[in-house]
């Protein structure tokens, strides 16, 4: 085994031991009831809420893939990503606060709890839970792919892709099963700090060692390919493509996907969510600055012949994600390379664990408890959740063994699925000033179903026998789905029954009281 | 300020801002976003002149990004009594603040 492989394995082991230690402490603190296992008794403070949302939002994509994307998109990458990450922070501020208020008041732990309470409908609960569970699979697989890849490259093949993905998946499953939401949130704190430091440190060290100062780098890129220093306005950076990414990653990812949505219930108060959102504005967007530099540096190194061309890297490793690790191995001290690999593992597992946990909560709460076994005990629900975590963890691993490519596209697909919930979410969270709402339960269900079908048809036209380009006019299939969703939802709502006035008045009335009226009762805070 | 009544009444619409200041905040965010991304990049989409060693487009994007981050921080500070959790109110609302 080479010295590099040894360093990487040691640092990843240190990381795993610390994570297991945190998981163990979380497990000792766990009280086996739904509120504690699912939403950490709604007692988390600013630091934990901020870092758990941030680390969950950013996966291995931020650490590894972003550099690969910047090789071909250059500065345009930041122009796009800065907008959607800042919007994500504002979305968290406005929508997240309302989630917290309603969750605290009415005891919700899932998104479907909220929607089903407003519409008094089990059908919509089941539809939302099923869409969530299906669309989460590509996202889960992506993180397992990252696990496998990181150890494969980092140990120069000494730990195989399959073994690496397997070991790290088992660890993520273990601390979720043991410690629930608190375990996931606490480990996120370490993972969030680790990945942020690593992205900046490795990025700057690699650029200085390989090329020189950023100014030198920009001058050199300007001579080789000035297009990378501007926004070409086509492909990734065409206006409608950027608009799509902004809606998907700035709004839908935060309010629709269960792994982040549930985090809003864990805060100790609404102020915690607001302050966390401010920190998120800085964290989520600034982590994408170093990848612009490393991406451009990689471009220069490829032109100089120091690195193989992107397509050769893809051929050898199955994905262009290997670019940053390869640069680090060449141009950074060995300890830093080890930290990078452990940081990438942290980034992937902080997303994966939360997905496992949130999906388990959704399936246990929305299908098992509310539909299959209404009289189940809380202890029994925690047991079922733990089994769902194991099953979904292994499912993600199984898909990862097929080595799916195109991480960005897979993530966009997951988000496009849950984007279809947004009409119902906004109808509930933002009162329209009347008891009558524009979207009924049947309208919402019809809209979600049509939206999901249109999304799939336009993202994978060949599956449906269509001979059109995916994502027509550069607008993502998910947004076409949303348009169809809104039209169908509005039309169906004209002819179907309104949600009960009691529920509308109660929930909208509480939104008025909590956001414009008297201060709501502040919960007792317990240090966490 | 609307008085809260214990009986549920139909709440006012939350879809539009309730004060002129809120409209100004929204306008500012829209302008900053438009400048940073679309159609702003079409104006700033050039390499020269280099500013602080950065190509102009990257400098432009970082500048507007920084302004947006600062705006969000100011928005939060204006609302700091809720940031520490004593009150829960909409930061966009001037009506809930006395």
XYZ file of N, CA and C in Angstrom, chain A residues 243-467:
675
model
N -32.809 29.720 -14.941
C -34.070 29.921 -14.222
C -34.543 28.586 -13.627
N -34.446 27.518 -14.437
C -34.850 26.194 -13.941
C -34.047 25.808 -12.714
N -32.720 25.938 -12.812
C -31.873 25.545 -11.680
C -32.209 26.380 -10.460
N -32.509 27.661 -10.671
C -32.803 28.541 -9.551
C -34.070 28.087 -8.822
N -35.098 27.745 -9.596
C -36.344 27.287 -8.972
C -36.124 25.933 -8.284
N -35.405 25.039 -8.968
C -35.226 23.687 -8.423
C -34.373 23.706 -7.156
N -33.189 24.349 -7.228
C -32.263 24.275 -6.096
C -32.464 25.411 -5.090
N -33.142 26.478 -5.511
C -33.362 27.593 -4.599
C -34.666 27.466 -3.836
N -35.665 26.811 -4.422
C -36.966 26.702 -3.757
C -37.322 25.243 -3.452
N -37.428 24.421 -4.521
C -37.964 23.071 -4.321
C -37.095 22.224 -3.400
N -35.762 22.315 -3.579
C -34.869 21.480 -2.774
C -35.068 21.769 -1.277
N -35.293 23.038 -0.952
C -35.380 23.422 0.453
C -36.750 23.091 1.049
N -37.818 23.336 0.283
C -39.137 23.171 0.905
C -39.812 21.854 0.572
N -39.295 21.124 -0.437
C -40.000 19.923 -0.857
C -39.331 18.627 -0.454
N -38.010 18.579 -0.555
C -37.345 17.303 -0.266
C -37.302 17.084 1.243
N -37.713 15.878 1.633
C -37.940 15.590 3.047
C -36.729 15.831 3.928
N -35.500 15.598 3.384
C -34.328 15.649 4.259
C -34.073 17.054 4.789
N -34.421 18.086 4.023
C -34.254 19.448 4.523
C -35.549 19.945 5.146
N -36.668 19.621 4.528
C -37.964 20.103 5.026
C -38.148 19.754 6.508
N -37.794 18.514 6.868
C -37.985 18.092 8.253
C -37.105 18.850 9.238
N -35.971 19.353 8.742
C -35.047 20.077 9.633
C -35.724 21.289 10.253
N -36.673 21.876 9.514
C -37.322 23.079 10.038
C -38.148 22.776 11.286
N -38.540 21.528 11.453
C -39.289 21.156 12.655
C -38.377 20.968 13.870
N -37.051 20.822 13.624
C -36.166 20.466 14.734
C -35.703 21.679 15.544
N -35.922 22.890 15.002
C -35.389 24.089 15.672
C -36.132 24.352 16.978
N -35.452 25.049 17.902
C -36.109 25.304 19.177
C -37.088 26.470 19.076
N -36.850 27.402 18.132
C -37.834 28.463 17.919
C -37.664 29.040 16.511
N -38.585 29.929 16.129
C -38.556 30.473 14.780
C -37.340 31.363 14.561
N -36.914 32.068 15.630
C -35.729 32.906 15.505
C -34.506 32.079 15.129
N -34.444 30.852 15.631
C -33.339 29.954 15.296
C -33.276 29.720 13.788
N -34.441 29.551 13.180
C -34.461 29.306 11.742
C -34.034 30.551 10.976
N -34.475 31.716 11.441
C -34.099 32.950 10.742
C -32.592 33.178 10.809
N -32.040 33.038 12.006
C -30.605 33.262 12.144
C -29.819 32.204 11.357
N -30.311 30.963 11.394
C -29.650 29.909 10.612
C -29.660 30.269 9.131
N -30.756 30.869 8.673
C -30.867 31.205 7.256
C -29.828 32.248 6.851
N -29.541 33.183 7.759
C -28.528 34.191 7.447
C -27.166 33.522 7.269
N -26.841 32.622 8.203
C -25.577 31.891 8.075
C -25.561 31.054 6.802
N -26.718 30.472 6.485
C -26.788 29.655 5.268
C -26.483 30.493 4.031
N -26.971 31.762 4.029
C -26.739 32.614 2.866
C -25.245 32.711 2.582
N -24.448 32.813 3.639
C -23.002 32.922 3.461
C -22.408 31.564 3.088
N -22.774 30.555 3.840
C -22.145 29.236 3.681
C -22.464 28.604 2.321
N -23.768 28.523 2.019
C -24.185 27.766 0.835
C -23.577 28.328 -0.444
N -23.476 29.668 -0.528
C -22.997 30.245 -1.777
C -21.473 30.327 -1.827
N -20.833 30.667 -0.692
C -19.389 30.881 -0.765
C -18.619 29.576 -0.936
N -19.241 28.458 -0.627
C -18.535 27.190 -0.829
C -18.327 26.935 -2.328
N -19.055 27.674 -3.184
C -18.908 27.484 -4.628
C -17.883 28.434 -5.260
N -17.199 29.258 -4.442
C -16.167 30.131 -5.026
C -14.886 29.352 -5.358
N -14.337 28.550 -4.414
C -13.110 27.817 -4.754
C -13.239 26.891 -5.971
N -14.402 26.221 -6.169
C -14.480 25.357 -7.349
C -14.280 26.094 -8.686
N -14.631 27.386 -8.723
C -14.364 28.130 -9.958
C -12.861 28.153 -10.210
N -12.088 28.414 -9.136
C -10.634 28.476 -9.287
C -10.054 27.106 -9.627
N -10.483 26.067 -8.896
C -9.916 24.745 -9.167
C -10.356 24.249 -10.544
N -11.572 24.568 -10.940
C -12.041 24.159 -12.263
C -11.206 24.803 -13.360
N -10.960 26.112 -13.221
C -10.152 26.799 -14.231
C -8.714 26.283 -14.204
N -8.195 26.014 -12.994
C -6.841 25.476 -12.893
C -6.764 24.113 -13.579
N -7.804 23.304 -13.380
C -7.823 21.990 -14.034
C -7.816 22.159 -15.549
N -8.563 23.149 -16.027
C -8.589 23.400 -17.462
C -7.176 23.713 -17.979
N -6.466 24.593 -17.251
C -5.107 24.959 -17.668
C -4.202 23.727 -17.635
N -4.340 22.914 -16.564
C -3.481 21.726 -16.443
C -3.766 20.723 -17.551
N -5.014 20.622 -17.954
C -5.357 19.717 -19.049
C -4.735 20.238 -20.351
N -4.818 21.560 -20.557
C -4.219 22.157 -21.756
C -2.707 21.942 -21.776
N -2.091 22.018 -20.577
C -0.637 21.828 -20.503
C -0.244 20.361 -20.626
N -1.223 19.463 -20.553
C -0.914 18.037 -20.644
C -0.549 17.420 -19.305
N -0.674 18.192 -18.215
C -0.353 17.640 -16.881
C -1.453 16.664 -16.443
N -2.717 17.041 -16.725
C -3.845 16.152 -16.428
C -4.371 15.587 -17.737
N -4.902 14.362 -17.694
C -5.527 13.828 -18.912
C -6.816 14.597 -19.216
N -7.269 14.611 -20.493
C -8.517 15.298 -20.831
C -9.707 14.727 -20.044
N -10.759 15.551 -19.940
C -11.912 15.170 -19.121
C -12.496 13.819 -19.549
N -12.615 13.616 -20.873
C -13.255 12.360 -21.302
C -12.417 11.134 -20.913
N -11.076 11.305 -20.866
C -10.248 10.162 -20.442
C -10.429 9.885 -18.947
N -10.561 10.984 -18.174
C -10.796 10.800 -16.729
C -12.136 10.095 -16.513
N -13.139 10.544 -17.282
C -14.454 9.905 -17.163
C -14.367 8.426 -17.496
N -13.601 8.123 -18.546
C -13.491 6.727 -18.968
C -12.832 5.877 -17.875
N -11.780 6.447 -17.281
C -11.029 5.661 -16.305
C -11.781 5.496 -14.980
N -12.447 6.580 -14.520
C -13.051 6.535 -13.179
C -14.577 6.478 -13.212
N -15.165 6.553 -14.396
C -16.612 6.481 -14.481
C -17.278 7.836 -14.305
N -16.530 8.842 -13.866
C -17.087 10.183 -13.700
C -15.961 11.213 -13.658
N -16.304 12.456 -14.045
C -15.312 13.535 -14.028
C -15.043 14.037 -12.616
N -15.796 13.532 -11.624
C -15.583 13.937 -10.230
C -14.151 13.701 -9.765
N -13.438 12.826 -10.470
C -12.087 12.479 -10.043
C -11.091 13.619 -10.253
N -11.500 14.680 -10.976
C -10.539 15.733 -11.330
C -9.899 16.378 -10.103
N -10.721 16.828 -9.147
C -10.147 17.516 -7.973
C -9.229 16.585 -7.173
N -9.663 15.349 -6.881
C -8.737 14.443 -6.192
C -7.419 14.248 -6.949
N -7.491 14.116 -8.268
C -6.256 13.913 -9.033
C -5.340 15.128 -8.914
N -5.935 16.332 -8.972
C -5.130 17.548 -8.810
C -4.522 17.616 -7.415
N -5.330 17.245 -6.414
C -4.838 17.324 -5.037
C -3.674 16.363 -4.827
N -3.795 15.153 -5.387
C -2.718 14.172 -5.239
C -1.426 14.730 -5.821
N -1.559 15.452 -6.938
C -0.392 15.991 -7.631
C 0.197 17.216 -6.917
N -0.685 18.101 -6.401
C -0.217 19.433 -6.002
C -0.431 19.798 -4.532
N -0.975 18.907 -3.732
C -1.208 19.280 -2.327
C -0.460 18.315 -1.419
N -0.106 18.763 -0.192
C 0.541 17.850 0.752
C -0.379 16.666 1.049
N 0.246 15.556 1.398
C -0.519 14.322 1.530
C -1.617 14.410 2.604
N -1.315 15.116 3.695
C -2.314 15.246 4.760
C -3.566 15.937 4.221
N -3.341 16.944 3.384
C -4.464 17.694 2.836
C -5.296 16.811 1.907
N -4.617 15.938 1.170
C -5.347 15.011 0.294
C -6.241 14.110 1.148
N -5.654 13.631 2.254
C -6.445 12.790 3.157
C -7.645 13.540 3.704
N -7.415 14.814 4.086
C -8.516 15.623 4.599
C -9.581 15.825 3.533
N -9.151 16.002 2.278
C -10.104 16.187 1.178
C -10.988 14.952 1.039
N -10.358 13.789 1.072
C -11.147 12.569 0.897
C -12.117 12.373 2.063
N -11.621 12.620 3.272
C -12.522 12.492 4.425
C -13.620 13.546 4.349
N -13.283 14.744 3.848
C -14.272 15.806 3.705
C -15.345 15.439 2.688
N -14.919 14.796 1.600
C -15.902 14.377 0.591
C -16.808 13.289 1.159
N -16.210 12.389 1.952
C -17.026 11.363 2.611
C -18.039 12.033 3.539
N -17.554 13.057 4.271
C -18.439 13.778 5.195
C -19.590 14.419 4.434
N -19.269 15.043 3.307
C -20.294 15.742 2.538
C -21.346 14.763 2.030
N -20.872 13.606 1.555
C -21.818 12.619 1.022
C -22.642 12.005 2.143
N -21.980 11.685 3.275
C -22.752 10.990 4.309
C -23.702 11.927 5.030
N -23.364 13.243 5.092
C -24.281 14.154 5.779
C -25.553 14.347 4.967
N -25.492 14.108 3.676
C -26.714 14.174 2.877
C -27.446 12.842 2.938
N -26.652 11.762 2.834
C -27.260 10.440 2.782
C -27.984 10.093 4.083
N -27.333 10.364 5.218
C -27.959 9.974 6.484
C -29.305 10.676 6.657
N -29.331 11.963 6.293
C -30.574 12.697 6.463
C -31.668 12.208 5.534
N -31.265 11.793 4.338
C -32.242 11.221 3.423
C -32.815 9.929 3.964
N -31.927 9.083 4.485
C -32.383 7.803 5.034
C -33.366 8.051 6.161
N -32.967 8.939 7.054
C -33.795 9.202 8.217
C -35.136 9.797 7.800
N -35.085 10.824 6.942
C -36.308 11.532 6.580
C -37.255 10.618 5.806
N -36.688 9.785 4.938
C -37.546 8.886 4.169
C -38.181 7.851 5.096
N -37.395 7.395 6.074
C -37.952 6.446 7.048
C -39.096 7.091 7.815
N -38.904 8.340 8.201
C -39.959 9.042 8.933
C -41.209 9.160 8.065
N -41.004 9.568 6.815
C -42.135 9.765 5.911
C -42.919 8.466 5.739
N -42.202 7.371 5.482
C -42.908 6.106 5.224
C -43.565 5.575 6.497
N -42.868 5.709 7.633
C -43.441 5.198 8.872
C -44.642 6.019 9.301
N -44.473 7.333 9.242
C -45.520 8.219 9.721
C -46.713 8.223 8.755
N -46.407 8.438 7.473
C -47.491 8.717 6.532
C -48.143 7.460 5.955
N -47.400 6.371 5.892
C -48.022 5.146 5.388
C -48.323 4.162 6.516
N -47.293 3.861 7.335
C -47.478 2.826 8.355
C -48.455 3.280 9.442
N -48.185 4.434 10.031
C -49.008 4.862 11.161
C -50.373 5.371 10.712
N -50.403 6.182 9.657
C -51.661 6.848 9.306
C -52.573 5.989 8.445
N -52.005 4.989 7.759
C -52.837 4.193 6.855
C -52.885 2.726 7.281
N -51.712 2.124 7.483
C -51.696 0.665 7.708
C -52.019 0.276 9.146
N -51.383 0.918 10.122
C -51.553 0.545 11.533
C -51.843 1.774 12.375
N -53.066 2.253 12.344
C -53.366 3.503 13.058
C -53.122 3.407 14.567
N -53.175 2.215 15.140
C -53.064 2.109 16.595
C -51.662 1.726 17.057
N -50.685 1.912 16.186
C -49.346 1.489 16.543
C -48.781 2.339 17.678
N -47.840 1.760 18.436
C -47.223 2.511 19.538
C -46.035 3.307 18.994
N -45.614 4.309 19.768
C -44.472 5.127 19.334
C -43.206 4.280 19.236
N -43.042 3.377 20.221
C -41.863 2.509 20.197
C -41.846 1.658 18.923
N -43.037 1.138 18.576
C -43.139 0.316 17.375
C -42.780 1.145 16.127
N -43.211 2.425 16.102
C -42.905 3.275 14.957
C -41.412 3.493 14.812
N -40.717 3.690 15.941
C -39.273 3.875 15.865
C -38.610 2.616 15.323
N -39.122 1.449 15.746
C -38.571 0.184 15.244
C -38.758 0.090 13.729
N -39.976 0.404 13.264
C -40.242 0.343 11.820
C -39.338 1.322 11.076
N -39.203 2.548 11.623
C -38.339 3.545 10.981
C -36.931 3.006 10.805
N -36.445 2.338 11.847
C -35.077 1.822 11.776
C -34.952 0.788 10.656
N -35.970 -0.038 10.498
C -35.917 -1.019 9.407
C -35.965 -0.340 8.048
N -36.793 0.708 7.939
C -36.855 1.409 6.655
C -35.503 2.031 6.315
N -34.818 2.563 7.343
C -33.489 3.135 7.107
C -32.559 2.079 6.522
N -32.574 0.889 7.106
C -31.702 -0.181 6.622
C -32.056 -0.533 5.177
N -33.347 -0.711 4.907
C -33.765 -1.139 3.565
C -33.401 -0.077 2.522
N -33.710 1.197 2.805
C -33.402 2.249 1.828
C -31.900 2.464 1.675
N -31.158 2.294 2.770
C -29.708 2.414 2.686
C -29.143 1.376 1.733
N -29.631 0.144 1.866
C -29.132 -0.925 0.999
C -29.626 -0.740 -0.434
N -30.858 -0.188 -0.573
C -31.383 0.070 -1.912
C -30.501 1.082 -2.645
N -30.128 2.152 -1.939
C -29.244 3.155 -2.534
C -27.920 2.521 -2.936
N -27.411 1.634 -2.082
C -26.148 0.958 -2.372
C -26.280 0.090 -3.619
N -27.414 -0.632 -3.708
C -27.624 -1.504 -4.863
C -27.656 -0.694 -6.155
N -28.343 0.464 -6.140
C -28.378 1.294 -7.340
C -26.989 1.832 -7.651
N -26.243 2.175 -6.591
C -24.903 2.726 -6.793
C -23.981 1.718 -7.473
N -24.207 0.425 -7.221
C -23.357 -0.587 -7.843
C -23.493 -0.573 -9.361
N -24.643 -0.060 -9.849
C -24.817 0.057 -11.304
C -24.041 1.247 -11.860
N -23.426 2.031 -10.995
C -22.667 3.217 -11.367
C -23.443 4.171 -12.270
N -24.542 4.725 -11.757
C -25.268 5.708 -12.560
C -24.401 6.951 -12.743
N -24.505 7.594 -13.910
C -23.677 8.771 -14.160
C -24.455 10.050 -13.924
N -23.952 11.149 -14.449
C -24.679 12.425 -14.501
C -25.297 12.823 -13.159
N -24.437 13.054 -12.172
C -24.923 13.353 -10.828
C -25.847 14.570 -10.805
N -25.445 15.619 -11.510
C -26.230 16.850 -11.512
C -27.643 16.566 -12.007
N -27.750 15.768 -13.076
C -29.064 15.466 -13.652
C -29.912 14.629 -12.706
N -29.267 13.688 -12.020
C -30.023 12.835 -11.091
C -30.572 13.651 -9.932
N -29.743 14.560 -9.421
C -30.190 15.398 -8.324
C -31.333 16.291 -8.790
N -31.184 16.866 -9.986
C -32.241 17.730 -10.523
C -33.545 16.956 -10.667
N -33.441 15.679 -11.037
C -34.651 14.865 -11.200
C -35.364 14.681 -9.855
N -34.584 14.378 -8.815
C -35.194 14.214 -7.485
C -35.934 15.481 -7.085
N -35.287 16.621 -7.319
C -35.877 17.882 -6.895
C -37.101 18.220 -7.748
N -37.036 17.883 -9.041
C -38.159 18.172 -9.927
C -39.412 17.425 -9.476
N -39.219 16.223 -8.915
C -40.360 15.454 -8.428
C -41.084 16.182 -7.302
N -40.306 16.648 -6.321
C -40.949 17.283 -5.175
C -41.359 18.718 -5.467
N -40.831 19.280 -6.570
C -41.278 20.625 -6.977
C -42.793 20.640 -7.160
N -43.344 19.478 -7.483
C -44.788 19.413 -7.753
C -45.636 19.637 -6.496
N -44.997 19.596 -5.312
C -45.775 19.865 -4.092
C -45.978 21.362 -3.860
N -45.185 22.204 -4.534
C -45.165 23.618 -4.156
C -46.520 24.328 -4.258
N -47.375 24.040 -5.258
C -48.663 24.746 -5.249
C -49.446 24.497 -3.955
N -49.474 23.258 -3.498
C -50.206 22.952 -2.268
C -49.525 23.608 -1.071
N -48.194 23.558 -1.029
C -47.473 24.127 0.117
C -47.761 25.614 0.251
N -47.671 26.339 -0.870
C -47.879 27.788 -0.784
C -49.337 28.125 -0.482
N -50.267 27.300 -0.980
C -51.677 27.534 -0.655
C -51.900 27.453 0.853
N -51.184 26.530 1.491
C -51.372 26.330 2.923
C -50.641 27.390 3.743
N -49.406 27.687 3.347
C -48.586 28.570 4.184
C -48.912 30.040 3.994
N -49.436 30.410 2.830
C -49.697 31.818 2.557
C -51.185 32.055 2.324
N -51.905 32.507 3.368
C -53.344 32.732 3.230
C -53.639 33.693 2.083
N -54.731 33.402 1.369
C -55.100 34.251 0.242
C -56.150 35.290 0.613
N -56.524 35.356 1.902
C -57.476 36.376 2.329
C -58.931 35.945 2.235
N -59.176 34.689 1.888
C -60.557 34.190 1.814
C -60.587 32.788 2.414
N -61.758 32.333 2.803
C -61.869 30.957 3.286
C -61.749 29.997 2.109
N -62.276 30.445 0.969
C -62.220 29.611 -0.218
C -60.788 29.624 -0.764
N -60.209 28.428 -1.007
C -58.853 28.398 -1.549
C -58.896 27.976 -3.012
N -57.875 28.389 -3.787
C -57.908 28.119 -5.227
C -57.597 26.661 -5.549
N -56.952 25.966 -4.570
C -56.526 24.588 -4.835
C -57.204 23.658 -3.832
N -58.041 22.732 -4.332
C -58.681 21.778 -3.431
C -57.817 20.536 -3.297
N -58.239 19.635 -2.409
C -57.491 18.400 -2.211
C -57.387 17.619 -3.524
N -58.536 17.449 -4.198
C -58.528 16.700 -5.461
C -57.678 17.423 -6.499
N -57.770 18.740 -6.508
C -56.970 19.525 -7.450
C -55.483 19.346 -7.192
N -55.112 19.364 -5.911
C -53.700 19.209 -5.565
C -53.192 17.830 -5.975
N -53.994 16.790 -5.684
C -53.574 15.425 -6.033
C -53.444 15.289 -7.550
N -54.470 15.765 -8.291
C -54.422 15.674 -9.752
C -53.213 16.432 -10.283
N -52.974 17.623 -9.715
C -51.836 18.427 -10.157
C -50.514 17.718 -9.927
N -50.353 17.119 -8.737
C -49.094 16.436 -8.426
C -48.882 15.258 -9.378
N -49.941 14.463 -9.585
C -49.800 13.286 -10.459
C -49.453 13.723 -11.884
N -50.207 14.687 -12.429
C -49.925 15.154 -13.792
C -48.532 15.778 -13.853
N -48.192 16.567 -12.835
C -46.881 17.215 -12.811
C -45.749 16.204 -12.843
N -45.882 15.143 -12.042
C -44.822 14.130 -11.998
C -44.708 13.414 -13.343
N -45.859 13.092 -13.943
C -45.832 12.387 -15.240
C -45.193 13.277 -16.310
N -45.600 14.544 -16.367
C -45.024 15.455 -17.367
C -43.519 15.620 -17.130
N -43.136 15.730 -15.869
C -41.709 15.850 -15.550
C -40.928 14.663 -16.102
N -41.404 13.461 -15.774
C -40.694 12.260 -16.228
C -40.657 12.199 -17.757
N -41.799 12.552 -18.384
C -41.876 12.454 -19.845
C -40.910 13.425 -20.512
N -40.686 14.582 -19.906
C -39.828 15.564 -20.554
C -38.362 15.437 -20.141
N -38.112 14.745 -19.016
C -36.716 14.509 -18.650
C -36.207 13.241 -19.361
N -37.090 12.248 -19.476
C -36.720 11.007 -20.187
C -37.721 10.749 -21.311
N -37.715 11.555 -22.399
C -38.750 11.404 -23.436
C -38.738 10.005 -24.052
N -37.537 9.395 -24.139
C -37.485 8.088 -24.813
C -38.198 6.984 -24.032
N -38.299 7.147 -22.697
C -39.053 6.172 -21.899
C -40.529 6.166 -22.303
N -40.988 7.302 -22.773
C -42.402 7.435 -23.090
C -42.638 7.362 -24.605
N -41.607 6.967 -25.340
C -41.728 6.858 -26.795
C -41.828 8.204 -27.490
N -41.399 9.275 -26.794
C -41.451 10.595 -27.422
C -40.136 10.860 -28.157
N -40.229 11.522 -29.303
C -39.005 11.810 -30.049
C -38.677 13.303 -29.959
